[in-house]
Short mmCIF file of C-alpha atoms in Angstrom, two decimals:
data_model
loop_
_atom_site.label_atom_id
_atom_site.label_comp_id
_atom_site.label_asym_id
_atom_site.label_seq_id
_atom_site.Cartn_x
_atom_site.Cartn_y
_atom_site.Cartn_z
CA UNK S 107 30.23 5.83 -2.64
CA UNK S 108 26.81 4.16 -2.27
CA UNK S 109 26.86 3.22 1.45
CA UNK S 110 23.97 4.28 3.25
CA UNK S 111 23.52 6.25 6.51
CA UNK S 112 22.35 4.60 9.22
CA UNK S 113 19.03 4.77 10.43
CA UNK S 114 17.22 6.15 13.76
CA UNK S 115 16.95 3.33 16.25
CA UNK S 116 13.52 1.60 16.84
CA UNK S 117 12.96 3.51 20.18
CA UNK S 118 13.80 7.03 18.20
CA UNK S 119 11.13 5.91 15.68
CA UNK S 120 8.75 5.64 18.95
CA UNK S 121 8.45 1.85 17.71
CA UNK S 122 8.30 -1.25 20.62
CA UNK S 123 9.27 -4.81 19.73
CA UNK S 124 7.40 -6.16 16.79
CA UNK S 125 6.15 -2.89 15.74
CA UNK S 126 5.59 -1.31 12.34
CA UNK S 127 4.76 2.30 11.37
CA UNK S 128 3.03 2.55 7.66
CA UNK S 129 2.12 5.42 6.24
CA UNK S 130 0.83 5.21 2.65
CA UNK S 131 3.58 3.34 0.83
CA UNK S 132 6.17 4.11 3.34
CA UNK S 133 6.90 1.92 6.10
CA UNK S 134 9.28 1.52 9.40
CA UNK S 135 9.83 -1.91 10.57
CA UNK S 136 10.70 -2.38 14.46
CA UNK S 137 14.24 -2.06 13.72
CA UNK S 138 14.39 0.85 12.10
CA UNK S 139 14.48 -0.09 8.55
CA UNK S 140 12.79 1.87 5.80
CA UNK S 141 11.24 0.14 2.79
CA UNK S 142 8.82 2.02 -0.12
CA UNK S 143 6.54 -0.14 -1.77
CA UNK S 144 8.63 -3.23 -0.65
CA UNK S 145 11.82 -1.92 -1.78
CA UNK S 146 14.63 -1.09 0.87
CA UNK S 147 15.54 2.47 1.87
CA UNK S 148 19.10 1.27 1.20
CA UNK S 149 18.30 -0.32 -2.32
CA UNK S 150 16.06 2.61 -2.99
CA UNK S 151 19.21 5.27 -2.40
CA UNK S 152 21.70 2.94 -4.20
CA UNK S 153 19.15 2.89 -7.32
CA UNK S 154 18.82 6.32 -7.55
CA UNK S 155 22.57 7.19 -7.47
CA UNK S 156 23.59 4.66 -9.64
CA UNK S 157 20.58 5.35 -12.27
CA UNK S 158 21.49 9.17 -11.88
CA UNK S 159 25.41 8.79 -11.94
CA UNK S 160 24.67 6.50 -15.32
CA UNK S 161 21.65 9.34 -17.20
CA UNK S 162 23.15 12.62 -16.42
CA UNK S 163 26.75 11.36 -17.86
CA UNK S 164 25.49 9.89 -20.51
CA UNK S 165 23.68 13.32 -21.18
CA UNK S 166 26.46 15.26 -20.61
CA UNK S 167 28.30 14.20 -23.06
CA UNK S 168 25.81 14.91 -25.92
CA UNK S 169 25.89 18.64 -27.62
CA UNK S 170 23.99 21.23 -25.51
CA UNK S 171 21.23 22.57 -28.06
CA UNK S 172 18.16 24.66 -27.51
CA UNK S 173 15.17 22.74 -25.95
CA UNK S 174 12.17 21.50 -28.55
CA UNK S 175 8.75 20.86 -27.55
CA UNK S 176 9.48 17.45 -28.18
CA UNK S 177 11.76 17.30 -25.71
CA UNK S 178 9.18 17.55 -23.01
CA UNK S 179 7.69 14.08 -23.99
CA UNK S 180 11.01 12.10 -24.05
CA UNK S 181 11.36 9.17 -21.60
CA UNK S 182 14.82 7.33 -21.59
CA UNK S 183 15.11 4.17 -19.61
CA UNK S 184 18.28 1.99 -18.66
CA UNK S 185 17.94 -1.65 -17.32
CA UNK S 186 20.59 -2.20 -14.28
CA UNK S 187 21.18 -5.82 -13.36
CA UNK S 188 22.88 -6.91 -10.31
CA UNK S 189 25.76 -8.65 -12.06
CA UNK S 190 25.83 -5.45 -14.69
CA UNK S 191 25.91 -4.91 -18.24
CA UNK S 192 28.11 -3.62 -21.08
CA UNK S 193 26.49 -0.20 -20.35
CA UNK S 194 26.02 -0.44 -16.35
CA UNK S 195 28.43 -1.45 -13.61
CA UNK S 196 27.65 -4.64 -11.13
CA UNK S 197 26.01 -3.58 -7.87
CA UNK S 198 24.39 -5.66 -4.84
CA UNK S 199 21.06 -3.74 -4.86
CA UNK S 200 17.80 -5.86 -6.75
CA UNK S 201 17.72 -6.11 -10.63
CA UNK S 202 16.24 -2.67 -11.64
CA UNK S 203 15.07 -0.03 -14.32
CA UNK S 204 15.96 3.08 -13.98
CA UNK S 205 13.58 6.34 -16.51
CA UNK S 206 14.36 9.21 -16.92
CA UNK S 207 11.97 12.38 -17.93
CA UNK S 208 12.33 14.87 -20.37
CA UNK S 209 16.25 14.76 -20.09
CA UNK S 210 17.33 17.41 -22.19
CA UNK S 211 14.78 20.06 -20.90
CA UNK S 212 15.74 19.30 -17.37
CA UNK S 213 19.51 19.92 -17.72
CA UNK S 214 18.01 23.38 -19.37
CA UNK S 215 16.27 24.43 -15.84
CA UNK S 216 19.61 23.31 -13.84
CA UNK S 217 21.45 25.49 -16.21
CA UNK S 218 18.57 28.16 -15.58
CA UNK S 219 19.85 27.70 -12.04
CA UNK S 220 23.44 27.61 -12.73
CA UNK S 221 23.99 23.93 -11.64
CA UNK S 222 26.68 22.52 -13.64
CA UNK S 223 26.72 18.48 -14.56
CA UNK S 224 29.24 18.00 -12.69
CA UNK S 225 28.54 20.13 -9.51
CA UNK S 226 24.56 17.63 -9.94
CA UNK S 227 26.59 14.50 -9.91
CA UNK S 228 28.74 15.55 -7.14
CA UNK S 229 25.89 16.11 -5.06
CA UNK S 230 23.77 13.39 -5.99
CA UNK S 231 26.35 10.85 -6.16
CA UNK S 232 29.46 11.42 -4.55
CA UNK S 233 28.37 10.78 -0.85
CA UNK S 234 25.14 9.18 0.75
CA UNK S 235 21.96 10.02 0.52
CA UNK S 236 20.65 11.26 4.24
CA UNK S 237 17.07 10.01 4.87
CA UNK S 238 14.94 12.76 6.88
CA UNK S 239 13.76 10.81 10.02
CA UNK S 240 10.14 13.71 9.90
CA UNK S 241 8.61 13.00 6.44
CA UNK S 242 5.44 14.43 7.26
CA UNK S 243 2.07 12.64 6.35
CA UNK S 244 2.53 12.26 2.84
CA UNK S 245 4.03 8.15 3.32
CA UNK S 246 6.66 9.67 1.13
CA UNK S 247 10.09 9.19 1.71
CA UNK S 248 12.38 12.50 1.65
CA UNK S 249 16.63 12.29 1.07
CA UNK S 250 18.99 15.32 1.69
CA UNK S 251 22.14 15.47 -0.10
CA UNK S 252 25.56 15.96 2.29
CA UNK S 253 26.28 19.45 1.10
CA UNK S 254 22.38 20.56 1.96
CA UNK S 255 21.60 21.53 -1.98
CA UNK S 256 18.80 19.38 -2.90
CA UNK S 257 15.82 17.23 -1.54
CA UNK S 258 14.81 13.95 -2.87
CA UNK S 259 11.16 13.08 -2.58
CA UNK S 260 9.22 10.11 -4.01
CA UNK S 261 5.41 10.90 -5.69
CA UNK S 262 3.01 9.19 -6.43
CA UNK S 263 1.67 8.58 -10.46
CA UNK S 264 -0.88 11.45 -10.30
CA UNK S 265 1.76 14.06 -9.19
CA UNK S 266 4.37 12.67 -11.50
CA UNK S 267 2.43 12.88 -14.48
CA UNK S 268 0.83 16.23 -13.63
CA UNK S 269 4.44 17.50 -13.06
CA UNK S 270 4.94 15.85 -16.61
CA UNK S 271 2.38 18.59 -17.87
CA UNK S 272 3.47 21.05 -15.91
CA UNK S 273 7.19 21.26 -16.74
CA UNK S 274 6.54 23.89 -20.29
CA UNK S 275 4.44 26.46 -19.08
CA UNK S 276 5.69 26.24 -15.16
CA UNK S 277 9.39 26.76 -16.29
CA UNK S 278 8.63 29.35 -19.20
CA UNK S 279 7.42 31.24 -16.30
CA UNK S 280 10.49 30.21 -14.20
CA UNK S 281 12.62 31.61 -17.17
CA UNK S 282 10.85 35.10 -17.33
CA UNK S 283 11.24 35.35 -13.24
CA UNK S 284 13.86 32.75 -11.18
CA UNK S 285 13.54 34.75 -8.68
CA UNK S 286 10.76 32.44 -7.05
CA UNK S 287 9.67 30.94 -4.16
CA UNK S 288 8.28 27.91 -6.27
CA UNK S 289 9.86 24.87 -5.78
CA UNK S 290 12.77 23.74 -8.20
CA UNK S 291 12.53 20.47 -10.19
CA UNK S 292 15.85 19.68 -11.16
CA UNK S 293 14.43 16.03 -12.19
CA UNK S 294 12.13 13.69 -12.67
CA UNK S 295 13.12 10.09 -12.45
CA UNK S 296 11.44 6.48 -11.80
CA UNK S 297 12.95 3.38 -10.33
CA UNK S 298 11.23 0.30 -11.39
CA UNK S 299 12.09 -2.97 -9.16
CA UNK S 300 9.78 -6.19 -8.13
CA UNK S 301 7.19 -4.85 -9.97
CA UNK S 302 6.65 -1.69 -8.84
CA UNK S 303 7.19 2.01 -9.88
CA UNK S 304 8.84 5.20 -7.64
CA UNK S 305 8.56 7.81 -8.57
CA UNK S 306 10.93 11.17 -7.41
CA UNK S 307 11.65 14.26 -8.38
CA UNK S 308 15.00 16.02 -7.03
CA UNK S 309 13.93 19.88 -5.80
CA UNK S 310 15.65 22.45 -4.43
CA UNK S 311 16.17 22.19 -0.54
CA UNK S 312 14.43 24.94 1.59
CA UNK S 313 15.51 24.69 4.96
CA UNK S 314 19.44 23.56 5.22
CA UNK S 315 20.08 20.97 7.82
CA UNK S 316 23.29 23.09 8.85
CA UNK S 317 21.06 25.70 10.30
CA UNK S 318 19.13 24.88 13.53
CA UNK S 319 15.40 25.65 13.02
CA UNK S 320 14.21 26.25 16.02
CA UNK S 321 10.46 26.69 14.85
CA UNK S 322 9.03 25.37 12.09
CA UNK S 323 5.51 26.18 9.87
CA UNK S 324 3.25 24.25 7.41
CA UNK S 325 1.20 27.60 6.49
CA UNK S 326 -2.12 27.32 4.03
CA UNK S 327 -4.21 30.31 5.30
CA UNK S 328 -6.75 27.71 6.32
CA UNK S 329 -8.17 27.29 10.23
CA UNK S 330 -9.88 23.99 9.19
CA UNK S 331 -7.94 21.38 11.74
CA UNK S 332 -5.14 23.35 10.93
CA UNK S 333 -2.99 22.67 14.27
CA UNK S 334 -0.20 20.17 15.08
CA UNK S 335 -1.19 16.50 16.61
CA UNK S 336 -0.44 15.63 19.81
CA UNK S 337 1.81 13.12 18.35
CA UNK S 338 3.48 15.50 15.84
CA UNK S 339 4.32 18.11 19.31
CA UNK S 340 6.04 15.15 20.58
CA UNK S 341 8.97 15.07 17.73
CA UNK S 342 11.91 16.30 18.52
CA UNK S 343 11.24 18.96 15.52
CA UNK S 344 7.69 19.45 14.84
CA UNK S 345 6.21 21.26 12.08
CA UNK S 346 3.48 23.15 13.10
CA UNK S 347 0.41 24.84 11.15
CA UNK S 348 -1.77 27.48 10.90
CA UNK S 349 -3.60 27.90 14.41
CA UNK S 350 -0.38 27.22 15.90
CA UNK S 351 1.36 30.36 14.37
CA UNK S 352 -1.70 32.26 15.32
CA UNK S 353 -1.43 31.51 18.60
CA UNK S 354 2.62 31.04 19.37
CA UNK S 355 2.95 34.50 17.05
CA UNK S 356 0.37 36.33 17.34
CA UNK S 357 2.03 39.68 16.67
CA UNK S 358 3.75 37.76 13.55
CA UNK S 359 7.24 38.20 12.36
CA UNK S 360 8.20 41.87 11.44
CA UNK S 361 10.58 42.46 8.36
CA UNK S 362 11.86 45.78 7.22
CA UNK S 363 10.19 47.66 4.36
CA UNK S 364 12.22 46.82 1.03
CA UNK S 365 12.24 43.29 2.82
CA UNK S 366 8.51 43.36 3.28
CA UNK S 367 7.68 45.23 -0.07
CA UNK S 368 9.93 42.56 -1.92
CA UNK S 369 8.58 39.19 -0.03
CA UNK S 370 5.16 40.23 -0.69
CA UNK S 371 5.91 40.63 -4.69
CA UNK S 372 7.17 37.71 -5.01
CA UNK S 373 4.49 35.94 -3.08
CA UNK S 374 2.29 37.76 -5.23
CA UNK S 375 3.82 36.54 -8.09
CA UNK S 376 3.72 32.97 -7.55
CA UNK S 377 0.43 32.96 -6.17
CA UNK S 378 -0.93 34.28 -9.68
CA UNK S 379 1.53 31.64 -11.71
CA UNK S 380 -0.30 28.51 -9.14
CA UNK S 381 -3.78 30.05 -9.57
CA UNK S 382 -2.83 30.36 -13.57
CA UNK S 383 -2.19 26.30 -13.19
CA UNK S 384 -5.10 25.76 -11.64
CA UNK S 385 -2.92 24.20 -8.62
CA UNK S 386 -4.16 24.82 -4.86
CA UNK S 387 -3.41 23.02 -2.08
CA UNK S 388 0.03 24.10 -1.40
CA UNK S 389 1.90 25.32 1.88
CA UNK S 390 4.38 27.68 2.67
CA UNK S 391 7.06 26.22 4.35
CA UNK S 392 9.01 28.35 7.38
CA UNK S 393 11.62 27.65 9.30
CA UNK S 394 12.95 29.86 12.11
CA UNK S 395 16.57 30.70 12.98
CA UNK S 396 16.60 32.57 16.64
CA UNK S 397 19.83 33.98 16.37
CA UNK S 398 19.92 35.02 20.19
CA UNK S 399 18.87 31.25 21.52
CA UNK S 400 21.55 30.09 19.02
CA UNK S 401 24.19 32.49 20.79
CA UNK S 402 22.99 30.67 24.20
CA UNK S 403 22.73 26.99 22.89
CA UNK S 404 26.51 27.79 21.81
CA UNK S 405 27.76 28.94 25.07
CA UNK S 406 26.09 26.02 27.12
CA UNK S 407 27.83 23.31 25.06
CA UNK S 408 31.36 21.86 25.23
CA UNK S 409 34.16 24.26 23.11
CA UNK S 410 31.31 26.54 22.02
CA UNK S 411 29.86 23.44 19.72
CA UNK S 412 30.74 21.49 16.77
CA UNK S 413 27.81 22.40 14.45
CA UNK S 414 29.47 22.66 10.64
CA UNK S 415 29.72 25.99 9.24
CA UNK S 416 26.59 26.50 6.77
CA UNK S 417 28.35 26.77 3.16
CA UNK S 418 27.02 29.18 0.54
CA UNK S 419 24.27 27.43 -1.69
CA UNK S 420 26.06 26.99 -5.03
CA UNK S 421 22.51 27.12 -7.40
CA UNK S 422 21.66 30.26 -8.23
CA UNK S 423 18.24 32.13 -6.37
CA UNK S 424 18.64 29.23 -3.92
CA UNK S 425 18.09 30.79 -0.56
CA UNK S 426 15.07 32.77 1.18
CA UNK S 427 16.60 36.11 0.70
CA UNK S 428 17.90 35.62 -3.11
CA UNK S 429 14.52 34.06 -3.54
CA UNK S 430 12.79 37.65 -3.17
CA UNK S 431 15.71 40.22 -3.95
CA UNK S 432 17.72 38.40 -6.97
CA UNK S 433 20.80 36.90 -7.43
CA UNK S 434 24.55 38.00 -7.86
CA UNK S 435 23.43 41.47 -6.75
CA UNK S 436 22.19 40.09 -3.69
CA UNK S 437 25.35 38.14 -2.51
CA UNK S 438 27.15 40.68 -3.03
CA UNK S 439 25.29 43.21 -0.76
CA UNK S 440 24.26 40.63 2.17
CA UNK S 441 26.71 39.06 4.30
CA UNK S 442 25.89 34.96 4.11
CA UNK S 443 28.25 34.34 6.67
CA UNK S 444 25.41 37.07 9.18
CA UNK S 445 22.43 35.48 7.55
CA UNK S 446 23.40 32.26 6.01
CA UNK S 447 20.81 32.64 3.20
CA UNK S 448 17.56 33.79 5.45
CA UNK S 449 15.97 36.24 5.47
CA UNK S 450 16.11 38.91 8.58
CA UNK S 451 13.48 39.49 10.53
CA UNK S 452 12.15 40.26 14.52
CA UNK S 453 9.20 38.32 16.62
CA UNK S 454 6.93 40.05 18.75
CA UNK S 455 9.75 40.06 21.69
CA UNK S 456 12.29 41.74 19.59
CA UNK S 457 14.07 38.31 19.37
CA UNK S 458 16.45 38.72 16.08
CA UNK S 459 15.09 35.44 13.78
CA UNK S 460 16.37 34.51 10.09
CA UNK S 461 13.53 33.29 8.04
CA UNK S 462 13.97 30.21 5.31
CA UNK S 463 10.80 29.76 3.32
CA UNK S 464 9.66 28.38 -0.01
CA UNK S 465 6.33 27.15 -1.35
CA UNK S 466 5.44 23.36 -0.99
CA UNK S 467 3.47 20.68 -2.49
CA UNK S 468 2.37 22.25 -5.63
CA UNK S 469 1.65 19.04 -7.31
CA UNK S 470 -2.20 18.88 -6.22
CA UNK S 471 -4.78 20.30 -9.53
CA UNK S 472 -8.31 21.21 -8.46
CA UNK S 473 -10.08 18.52 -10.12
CA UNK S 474 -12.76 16.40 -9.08
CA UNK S 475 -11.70 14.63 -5.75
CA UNK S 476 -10.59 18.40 -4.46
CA UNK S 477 -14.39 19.34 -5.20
CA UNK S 478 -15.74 16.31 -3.91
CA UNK S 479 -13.51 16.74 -0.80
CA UNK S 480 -14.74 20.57 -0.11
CA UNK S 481 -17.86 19.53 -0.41
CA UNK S 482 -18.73 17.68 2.21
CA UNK S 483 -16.25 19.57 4.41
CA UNK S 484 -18.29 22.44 3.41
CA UNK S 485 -20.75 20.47 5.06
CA UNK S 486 -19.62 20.04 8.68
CA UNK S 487 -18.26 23.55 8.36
CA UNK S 488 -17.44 27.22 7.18
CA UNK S 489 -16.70 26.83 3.60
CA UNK S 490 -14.11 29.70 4.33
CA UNK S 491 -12.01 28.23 6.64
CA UNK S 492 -11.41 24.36 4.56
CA UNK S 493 -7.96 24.22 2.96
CA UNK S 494 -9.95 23.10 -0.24
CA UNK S 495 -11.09 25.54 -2.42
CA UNK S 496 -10.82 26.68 -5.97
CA UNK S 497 -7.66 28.33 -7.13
CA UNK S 498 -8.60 31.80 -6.99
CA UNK S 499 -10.07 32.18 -3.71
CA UNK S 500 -6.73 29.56 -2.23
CA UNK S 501 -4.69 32.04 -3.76
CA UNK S 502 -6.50 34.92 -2.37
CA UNK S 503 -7.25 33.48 1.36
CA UNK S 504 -3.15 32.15 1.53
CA UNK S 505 -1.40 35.46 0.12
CA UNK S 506 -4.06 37.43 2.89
CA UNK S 507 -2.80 34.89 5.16
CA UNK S 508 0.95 35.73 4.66
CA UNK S 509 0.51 39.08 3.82
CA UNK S 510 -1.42 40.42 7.22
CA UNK S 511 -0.75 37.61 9.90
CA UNK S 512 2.47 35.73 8.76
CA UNK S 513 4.98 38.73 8.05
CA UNK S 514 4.58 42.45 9.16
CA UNK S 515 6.56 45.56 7.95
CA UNK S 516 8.40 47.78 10.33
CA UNK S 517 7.55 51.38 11.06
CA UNK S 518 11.20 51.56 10.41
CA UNK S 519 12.76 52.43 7.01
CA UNK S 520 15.30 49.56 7.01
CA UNK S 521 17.38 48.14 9.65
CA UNK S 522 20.73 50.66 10.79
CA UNK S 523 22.97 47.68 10.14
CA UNK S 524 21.46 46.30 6.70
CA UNK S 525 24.69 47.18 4.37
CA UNK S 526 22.56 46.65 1.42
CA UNK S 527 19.60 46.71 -0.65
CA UNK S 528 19.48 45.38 -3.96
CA UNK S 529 16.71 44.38 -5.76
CA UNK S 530 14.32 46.38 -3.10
CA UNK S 531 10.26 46.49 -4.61
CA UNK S 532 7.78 48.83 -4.40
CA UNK S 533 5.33 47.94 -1.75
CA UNK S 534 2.21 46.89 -2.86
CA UNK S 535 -0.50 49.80 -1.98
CA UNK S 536 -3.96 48.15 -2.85
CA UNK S 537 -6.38 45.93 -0.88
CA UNK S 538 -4.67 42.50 -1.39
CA UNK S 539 -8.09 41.00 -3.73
CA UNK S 540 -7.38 44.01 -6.19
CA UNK S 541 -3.22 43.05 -6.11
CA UNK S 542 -4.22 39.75 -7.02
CA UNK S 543 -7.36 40.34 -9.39
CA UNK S 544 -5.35 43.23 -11.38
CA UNK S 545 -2.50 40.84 -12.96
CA UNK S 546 -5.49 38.11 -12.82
CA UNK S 547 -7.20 39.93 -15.67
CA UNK S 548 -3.80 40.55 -17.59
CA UNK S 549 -3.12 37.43 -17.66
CA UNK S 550 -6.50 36.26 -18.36
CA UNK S 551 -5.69 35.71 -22.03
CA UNK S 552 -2.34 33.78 -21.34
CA UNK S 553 -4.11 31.34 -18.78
CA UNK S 554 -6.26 30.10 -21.59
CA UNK S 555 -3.46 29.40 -23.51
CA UNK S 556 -1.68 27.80 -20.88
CA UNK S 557 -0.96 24.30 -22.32
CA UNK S 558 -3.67 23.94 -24.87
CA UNK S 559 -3.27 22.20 -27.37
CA UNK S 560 -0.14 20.44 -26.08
CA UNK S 561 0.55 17.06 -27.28
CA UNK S 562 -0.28 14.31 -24.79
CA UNK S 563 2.64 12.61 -22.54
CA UNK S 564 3.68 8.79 -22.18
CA UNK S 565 2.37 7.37 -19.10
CA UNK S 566 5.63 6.90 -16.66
CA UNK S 567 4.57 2.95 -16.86
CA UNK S 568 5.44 3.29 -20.76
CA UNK S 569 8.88 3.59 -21.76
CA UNK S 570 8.45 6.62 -23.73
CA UNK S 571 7.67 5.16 -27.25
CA UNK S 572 3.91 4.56 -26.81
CA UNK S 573 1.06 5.08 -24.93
CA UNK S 574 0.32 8.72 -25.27
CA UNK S 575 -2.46 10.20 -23.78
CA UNK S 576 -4.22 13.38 -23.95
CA UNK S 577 -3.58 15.57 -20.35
CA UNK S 578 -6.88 16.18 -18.15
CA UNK S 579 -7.92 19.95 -19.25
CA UNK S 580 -6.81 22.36 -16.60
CA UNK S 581 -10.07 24.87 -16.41
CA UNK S 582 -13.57 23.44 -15.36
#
């Protein structure tokens, strides 16, 4: 099916007659249509169903084989006109070319995560694309699949191409450790029409539209005009940010020990594999579940409400709690139908809360415009407090961040009604600098390494037979 879901009228867009809302390439007309870079929200869906449909069959019925280096650097591209082609069906969308990165290595990740071809197209494909009506400030343009497994975002060139460099040493470390709270990119694909390029990548979906977040964070560790807009408090689900959580939580949320001990490892973790990458810039994302407010919005509408059932998450290490305590061990301890994937935890009231979190926006490198930009923030004021820093001290400030304000541990052992444990981590004892700066000098050797040497990647305006280019150097 390629039909596409209607969009929020004008007047839930907060758009009068004859208005237009534009941010970056991403613009809402006064009737509620959607267009990137001139292209139709509508076109744009169809496009990347049919181009997806068409690449991953194609690639699924080729031999599986180990991945080569070379398969990293491998750009396939499929022209899809209207009226169709021996290869490609008709459709009623715009002439277009579809591309497709690194093919091979990306069905090894969604194997990594135990998503099956067909289980990818199913999702992708089968029903429409649901645009999210609160992109954020990014002007990109965010799709949910029906079944809540993955998030389609468009980039632009920089953050393709850096993800494009990325992919080797990012998923070797993926391999070693799934159990993440890194984003997943099952894909990386570009739809060329009237000239243009869009870019998306297909990731992993944090917070499941099935469960009602009833807060929700944007977390750097940074004070630096780091509270919602008027305008965002407005939305009917705002996304708040640092100074907010400060001052709506200030006693945090509280987890249990093996909880705590194993969230802050694997925040740990990831922090070191961004700094490693020289990335910065990035976000935790949090939603909040309050089961007890749940329990009352239930009772106070008609037949106890019509809200679908959340459904397991069929990738592997998908949810919040797998995320920190591993995988087939952990569904088989925790109860998804009493947590539906988050992880447990209590506010300062004693309110009972599930927690969905992941790590955002990764695709930002500290190179010269993130210097240029600290420094004249730097400027106007304290250096400590600006979002843009270099790696190690953004990795520092946002683990302190989580670590001490964000999530607390309980005075109490584990909860009385927690059936199991699996995966539970030691707690980490030192001063959170000398967590960090301890694996920081292990891995010094490997961080140089990182990359070096690599051969260069096509630009995603080539189609993958020229054009190579050597990648920006990651440390200086």
């Amino acid at each position: 099916s390629k039909a596409c879901t209607a969009m929020p009228s004008p007047t839930a867009q907060g758009l009068g007659p004859g208005q237009e809302k534009k941010i970056g390439h991403r613009r809402v007309d006064a009737s509620g249509e959607t267009t990137y870079k001139k292209t139709t929200s509508s076109a744009l869906k169809g496009a990347i169903q049919l181009g997806i449909g068409y690449t991953v069959g194609n690639l699924s019925s080729k031999p599986e084989r180990d991945v080569l280096m070379q398969d990293f650097y491998v750009v396939e591209s499929i022209f899809f006109p209207s009226e169709g082609s021996n290869l490609t069906p008709a459709h009623h969308y715009p002439d277009f070319r579809f591309k497709t990165y690194a093919p091979v290595a990306f069905r090894y990740f969604r194997e990594l995560f135990g998503i099956r071809p067909d289980d990818y197209l199913y999702s992708l494909c089968n029903e429409p694309l649901i645009e999210l009506s609160n992109p954020g400030a990014s002007g990109s343009i965010f799709y949910v699949t029906r079944d809540d497994e993955f998030i389609i975002k468009t980039v632009n060139a920089k953050e393709a191409e850096f993800l494009q460099k990325l992919l080797p040493g990012y998923y070797m470390n993926l391999n070693q450790n799934p159990r993440t709270l890194l984003p997943k990119f099952f894909g990386l694909y570009c739809v060329q029409s009237g000239g243009k390029n869009i870019r998306i990548v297909v990731m992993n979906n944090v917070l499941p539209r099935a469960v009602r977040m009833h807060l929700k964070f944007d977390l750097k560790g940074s004070t630096y005009k780091r509270r919602a807009s008027k305008k965002e408090r407005e939305k009917s689900n705002p996304t708040f940010k640092d100074l907010d959580f400060i001052a709506d939580v200030p006693e945090g949320l509280t987890l249990d020990q093996d909880t705590y001990s194993a969230l802050l490892k694997t925040l740990q973790r990831d922090c070191l594999v961004l700094e490693s990458f020289k990335i910065m810039d990035y976000s935790l994302l949090l939603g909040v579940h309050n089961l007890g407010l749940a329990v009352r919005e239930s009772q106070g509408s008609p037949a106890g409400g019509d809200e679908k059932k959340p459904q397991a998450q069929r990738a592997l290490y998908s949810t919040a709690m797998e995320s920190i305590q591993g995988g087939k061990a952990c569904r088989d301890t925790l109860d998804h139908d009493a947590t539906m994937g988050g992880i447990p935890a209590v506010d300062g009231k004693g309110e009972r809360l599930l927690l969905f979190i992941g790590i955002i926006d990764i695709l930002q490198s500290y190179r010269l415009i993130k210097k240029l930009e600290h420094s004249w923030k730097s400027l106007i004021s304290d250096g400590d407090t600006v979002s843009v820093h270099r790696p190690s001290f953004y990795a520092d400030r946002f683990y302190k961040f989580c670590s001490t304000t964000v999530f607390r541990k309980s005075s109490l052992r584990s909860s009385p009604s927690k059936r199991g444990r699996g995966g539970a981590l030691p707690a980490p004892k030192n001063s959170v600098q000398t967590q960090l700066s301890v694996e920081r000098e292990e891995n010094q050797e490997n961080e140089d390494l990182h990359l070096r040497g690599a051969r260069g990647f096509p630009l995603l305006e080539e189609d993958g037979k020229d054009g190579y280019h050597t990648p920006y150097p990651y440390r200086g």
